CSV table of C-alpha atoms in Angstrom, one decimal:
chain,number,residue,atom,x,y,z
A,1,MET,CA,0.0,0.0,0.1
A,2,LYS,CA,3.0,2.3,0.0
A,3,ASP,CA,2.4,3.8,-3.3
A,4,LYS,CA,-1.5,4.3,-2.6
A,5,THR,CA,-2.9,7.7,-1.5
A,6,ILE,CA,-3.8,8.3,2.1
A,7,ASP,CA,-7.4,8.6,1.2
A,8,TYR,CA,-7.4,5.4,-0.7
A,9,ILE,CA,-5.8,3.6,2.4
A,10,LEU,CA,-8.4,5.1,4.7
A,11,ARG,CA,-11.2,4.2,2.3
A,12,ALA,CA,-10.2,0.6,1.6
A,13,THR,CA,-9.3,0.0,5.4
A,14,TRP,CA,-12.7,1.3,6.5
A,15,GLN,CA,-14.5,-0.7,3.7
A,16,ALA,CA,-12.8,-3.9,4.9
A,17,VAL,CA,-13.7,-3.1,8.6
A,18,ALA,CA,-17.2,-2.4,7.8
A,19,ARG,CA,-17.6,-5.6,5.7
A,20,MET,CA,-16.2,-7.5,8.6
A,21,TYR,CA,-18.5,-5.9,11.2
A,22,ASN,CA,-21.5,-6.5,8.8
A,23,GLU,CA,-20.7,-10.1,8.4
A,24,GLU,CA,-20.4,-10.5,12.0
A,25,ALA,CA,-23.6,-8.7,12.7
A,26,ALA,CA,-25.3,-10.7,10.0
A,27,LYS,CA,-24.8,-13.7,12.4
A,28,TYR,CA,-27.3,-12.2,14.8
A,29,GLY,CA,-29.6,-10.7,12.1
A,30,ALA,CA,-28.2,-7.1,12.7
A,31,THR,CA,-26.1,-4.8,10.8
A,32,MET,CA,-23.0,-2.6,11.6
A,33,ALA,CA,-25.2,0.5,11.8
A,34,THR,CA,-27.4,-1.3,14.4
A,35,GLY,CA,-24.4,-2.2,16.3
A,36,PHE,CA,-23.0,1.4,16.4
A,37,ALA,CA,-26.3,2.7,17.1
A,38,LEU,CA,-26.5,0.4,20.2
A,39,LEU,CA,-23.1,1.7,21.4
A,40,SER,CA,-24.0,5.3,20.8
A,41,ILE,CA,-27.2,5.2,23.0
A,42,ASP,CA,-26.5,6.0,26.5
A,43,LYS,CA,-27.8,2.7,28.3
A,44,GLU,CA,-29.2,4.6,31.3
A,45,GLU,CA,-29.9,8.1,30.4
A,46,GLY,CA,-31.1,7.6,26.7
A,47,THR,CA,-29.8,9.8,24.0
A,48,PRO,CA,-31.5,12.6,22.1
A,49,SER,CA,-32.1,11.4,18.4
A,50,THR,CA,-30.5,14.5,17.2
A,51,THR,CA,-27.2,13.9,18.5
A,52,LEU,CA,-27.1,10.3,17.3
A,53,GLY,CA,-26.5,11.1,13.6
A,54,PRO,CA,-23.4,13.3,14.1
A,55,ARG,CA,-22.0,11.0,16.8
A,56,MET,CA,-22.3,8.0,14.3
A,57,GLY,CA,-21.3,10.0,11.2
A,58,MET,CA,-24.6,9.1,9.7
A,59,GLU,CA,-27.2,10.9,7.6
A,60,ALA,CA,-30.5,11.6,9.1
A,61,THR,CA,-32.3,9.4,6.4
A,62,SER,CA,-30.1,6.5,7.2
A,63,LEU,CA,-30.3,7.0,10.9
A,64,THR,CA,-34.3,7.1,10.7
A,65,ARG,CA,-34.3,3.7,8.8
A,66,THR,CA,-31.8,2.2,11.3
A,67,LEU,CA,-33.8,3.4,14.4
A,68,LYS,CA,-37.1,2.2,12.8
A,69,SER,CA,-35.7,-1.2,12.2
A,70,MET,CA,-34.3,-1.3,15.8
A,71,GLU,CA,-37.6,-0.2,17.1
A,72,GLU,CA,-39.4,-3.1,15.3
A,73,LYS,CA,-36.9,-5.5,16.6
A,74,GLY,CA,-37.5,-4.5,20.2
A,75,LEU,CA,-33.9,-3.1,20.8
A,76,ILE,CA,-35.1,0.5,21.5
A,77,TYR,CA,-38.0,2.7,22.4
A,78,ARG,CA,-38.7,6.5,22.1
A,79,LYS,CA,-39.9,9.0,24.6
A,80,LYS,CA,-40.6,12.7,24.3
A,81,ASN,CA,-37.6,14.7,25.6
A,82,PRO,CA,-38.8,16.5,28.8
A,83,ASN,CA,-36.4,19.4,28.2
A,84,ASP,CA,-37.4,19.8,24.5
A,85,GLY,CA,-40.9,19.6,23.4
A,86,ARG,CA,-40.0,18.7,19.8
A,87,GLY,CA,-37.2,16.2,20.8
A,88,VAL,CA,-37.3,12.6,21.3
A,89,LEU,CA,-35.1,10.6,23.4
A,90,ILE,CA,-33.9,7.0,22.5
A,91,TYR,CA,-33.6,4.4,25.0
A,92,LEU,CA,-32.5,0.7,25.0
A,93,THR,CA,-34.8,-2.0,26.0
A,94,ASP,CA,-33.3,-4.9,28.1
A,95,PHE,CA,-33.0,-6.8,24.8
A,96,GLY,CA,-31.3,-3.7,23.4
A,97,LYS,CA,-28.9,-3.6,26.4
A,98,GLU,CA,-28.2,-7.2,25.8
A,99,LYS,CA,-27.3,-6.7,22.2
A,100,ARG,CA,-25.2,-3.7,23.1
A,101,GLU,CA,-23.0,-5.9,25.1
A,102,LEU,CA,-22.5,-8.1,22.1
A,103,SER,CA,-21.7,-5.1,20.0
A,104,LYS,CA,-19.2,-3.9,22.6
A,105,ASN,CA,-17.5,-7.1,22.8
A,106,THR,CA,-17.3,-7.4,19.0
A,107,VAL,CA,-15.5,-4.0,18.8
A,108,LEU,CA,-13.3,-4.7,21.7
A,109,ARG,CA,-12.3,-8.2,20.3
A,110,PHE,CA,-11.2,-6.3,17.0
A,111,ASN,CA,-9.3,-3.8,19.0
A,112,ASP,CA,-7.6,-6.5,20.9
A,113,MET,CA,-6.7,-8.5,17.9
A,114,ILE,CA,-5.2,-5.4,16.1
A,115,LYS,CA,-3.3,-4.5,19.3
A,116,GLN,CA,-1.9,-8.0,19.5
A,117,HIS,CA,-0.1,-7.6,16.0
A,118,ILE,CA,1.2,-4.0,16.5
A,119,THR,CA,3.6,-2.4,19.0
A,120,ASP,CA,2.4,0.4,21.4
A,121,GLU,CA,4.6,2.7,19.4
A,122,GLN,CA,2.8,1.8,16.0
A,123,PHE,CA,-0.6,2.2,17.7
A,124,SER,CA,0.5,5.6,19.1
A,125,HIS,CA,1.9,6.7,15.4
A,126,PHE,CA,-1.6,5.7,14.1
A,127,ILE,CA,-3.4,7.8,16.5
A,128,GLU,CA,-1.2,10.6,15.9
A,129,VAL,CA,-1.5,10.5,12.2
A,130,THR,CA,-5.3,10.2,12.3
A,131,GLU,CA,-5.4,13.2,14.8
A,132,ILE,CA,-3.3,15.3,12.3
A,133,ILE,CA,-5.6,14.3,9.4
A,134,ASN,CA,-8.8,15.2,11.5
A,135,ASN,CA,-7.3,18.5,12.8
A,136,LEU,CA,-6.2,19.6,9.3
A,137,ILE,CA,-9.6,18.9,8.0
A,138,ALA,CA,-11.4,20.6,10.9
A,139,GLU,CA,-9.3,23.7,10.4
A,140,LYS,CA,-10.0,23.6,6.8
A,141,SER,CA,-6.4,23.9,6.3
A,142,ILE,CA,-6.2,21.5,3.3
A,143,TYR,CA,-8.1,23.4,0.4
A,144,THR,CA,-7.4,27.1,1.5
A,145,ASP,CA,-7.5,29.6,-1.1
A,146,GLN,CA,-3.8,29.7,-2.0
A,147,HIS,CA,-4.0,26.0,-2.7
A,148,ASN,CA,-7.1,26.2,-4.7
A,149,HIS,CA,-6.4,25.9,-8.4
A,150,SER,CA,-9.9,26.4,-9.8
A,151,ASN,CA,-10.1,30.2,-9.8
């Protein structure tokens, strides 16, 4: 992968991870999106539906579809947000909490396996590089006017 671009490496790696998670989730009649949603919902306090999308990096329409499916499977329920009349809080059912634990273990197992194959220093560099990428993007440092060739 040395001659590949950084975005290609990120995309190809994420697609491989997503495929792996979806294959694992399929064994339980779920999807990666369901697993991530379970992990993103506070298991005691519930979570406002409006914060779930950004937290999961998911578009509103996909999130709506995922939540609808999760509600039909008895993983979550919705309640009006007492602090925001228009808002809805998403809560895990007992079944949802059980499946959340499964999702959590799946993610931890992946992390543990990777960490068994790399040094602490390699992991530290990985974190460092991804933080730099995220910061440059957040600061809009990459495509500033002086670098923009389409005048």
